[in-house]
Amino acid sequence: MVEAGGTLPVWVTLLSIKSRELANQRELAGMIGIQGATLTHHLNAMETQGLLIRRRDPENRRVHQVELTEAGEALFLKLRTAALAFDKRLRTGLSDDRLAEFAEVLATLRANVE
């Protein structure tokens, strides 16, 4: 991620925003799995860098909607390429069957925690 011009928190935030038409900060924090204050810190930095904009929700002025700017979209695409390349390298030598079995183990572990 760093070589592509980002960090893991920036990538996860961009990916979460990109996966929603219009996301609010509370939803984003939940999707990422961090506290609202931590997300606010990341969003402030990303807004300063021109990667996103926050607007008040017209239906609830206490809620901020977050969307990517043109620069944010461009960085998303660049980081997505880096993430896909890393994922391909990570999965090298693993068959689809082994990956499916691994996914099942992870799902079981998650269910056990919940």
XYZ file of C-alpha atoms in Angstrom:
114
model
C 0.000 0.000 0.000
C 2.737 2.441 0.922
C 4.485 1.937 -2.422
C 1.185 2.714 -4.164
C 0.791 5.958 -2.207
C -1.507 4.902 0.618
C -1.792 3.112 3.918
C -3.976 0.268 5.121
C -6.342 2.626 7.029
C -6.690 4.831 3.928
C -7.331 1.781 1.723
C -9.958 0.330 4.074
C -11.664 3.714 4.355
C -11.676 4.285 0.584
C -12.964 0.756 -0.010
C -15.739 1.203 2.559
C -16.814 4.531 1.077
C -16.684 3.106 -2.438
C -18.906 0.175 -1.473
C -21.755 2.528 -0.477
C -23.601 5.058 -2.616
C -23.584 7.627 0.176
C -22.113 6.496 3.473
C -22.339 8.292 6.773
C -19.552 8.314 9.326
C -21.336 6.002 11.767
C -21.917 3.385 9.058
C -18.309 3.648 7.919
C -16.937 3.158 11.421
C -19.067 0.038 11.779
C -18.000 -1.337 8.402
C -14.337 -0.805 9.191
C -14.633 -1.989 12.769
C -13.197 1.093 14.472
C -14.481 3.709 16.884
C -16.060 6.865 15.521
C -13.309 9.081 16.954
C -10.621 7.031 15.191
C -12.521 7.260 11.919
C -12.925 11.019 12.362
C -9.144 11.320 12.676
C -8.656 9.410 9.399
C -11.415 11.331 7.609
C -9.987 14.681 8.713
C -6.594 13.773 7.247
C -8.130 12.403 4.044
C -10.320 15.476 3.641
C -7.261 17.718 4.062
C -5.543 15.686 1.323
C -8.532 16.279 -0.956
C -9.536 12.605 -1.099
C -13.072 12.994 0.202
C -15.726 15.477 1.179
C -18.181 15.391 4.048
C -21.599 16.983 3.886
C -24.369 17.266 6.414
C -27.250 14.896 5.718
C -30.197 17.128 4.744
C -32.567 14.820 6.637
C -30.451 14.687 9.802
C -28.013 17.563 10.291
C -26.117 15.616 12.995
C -25.017 13.040 10.399
C -22.208 13.592 7.896
C -22.331 11.875 4.517
C -18.948 10.986 3.052
C -18.061 10.688 -0.608
C -14.884 10.434 -2.624
C -13.502 13.287 -4.681
C -11.900 12.789 -8.083
C -8.522 12.472 -6.313
C -10.026 9.920 -3.914
C -11.390 7.897 -6.825
C -7.968 7.943 -8.495
C -6.208 6.822 -5.320
C -8.829 4.096 -4.826
C -8.073 2.695 -8.286
C -4.320 2.827 -7.668
C -4.602 1.117 -4.286
C -7.055 -1.459 -5.657
C -4.443 -2.481 -8.220
C -1.877 -2.868 -5.427
C -4.327 -4.843 -3.250
C -5.220 -7.205 -6.104
C -1.541 -7.815 -6.878
C -0.857 -8.543 -3.204
C -3.849 -10.884 -3.020
C -2.646 -12.768 -6.098
C 0.831 -13.133 -4.589
C -0.639 -14.195 -1.248
C -2.748 -16.959 -2.828
C 0.075 -18.363 -4.983
C 0.297 -22.129 -4.572
C -3.118 -22.479 -2.909
C -5.825 -24.421 -4.725
C -9.427 -23.262 -4.815
C -10.319 -26.210 -2.564
C -7.792 -25.199 0.084
C -8.936 -21.591 -0.063
C -12.569 -22.700 0.318
C -11.630 -24.838 3.320
C -9.731 -21.900 4.827
C -12.766 -19.653 4.338
C -14.921 -22.220 6.146
C -12.485 -22.337 9.074
C -12.480 -18.540 9.296
C -16.297 -18.470 9.189
C -16.447 -21.003 12.012
C -13.969 -19.016 14.088
C -15.992 -15.860 13.525
C -19.225 -17.600 14.500
C -17.556 -18.925 17.655
C -16.484 -15.418 18.644
C -19.935 -13.947 18.056
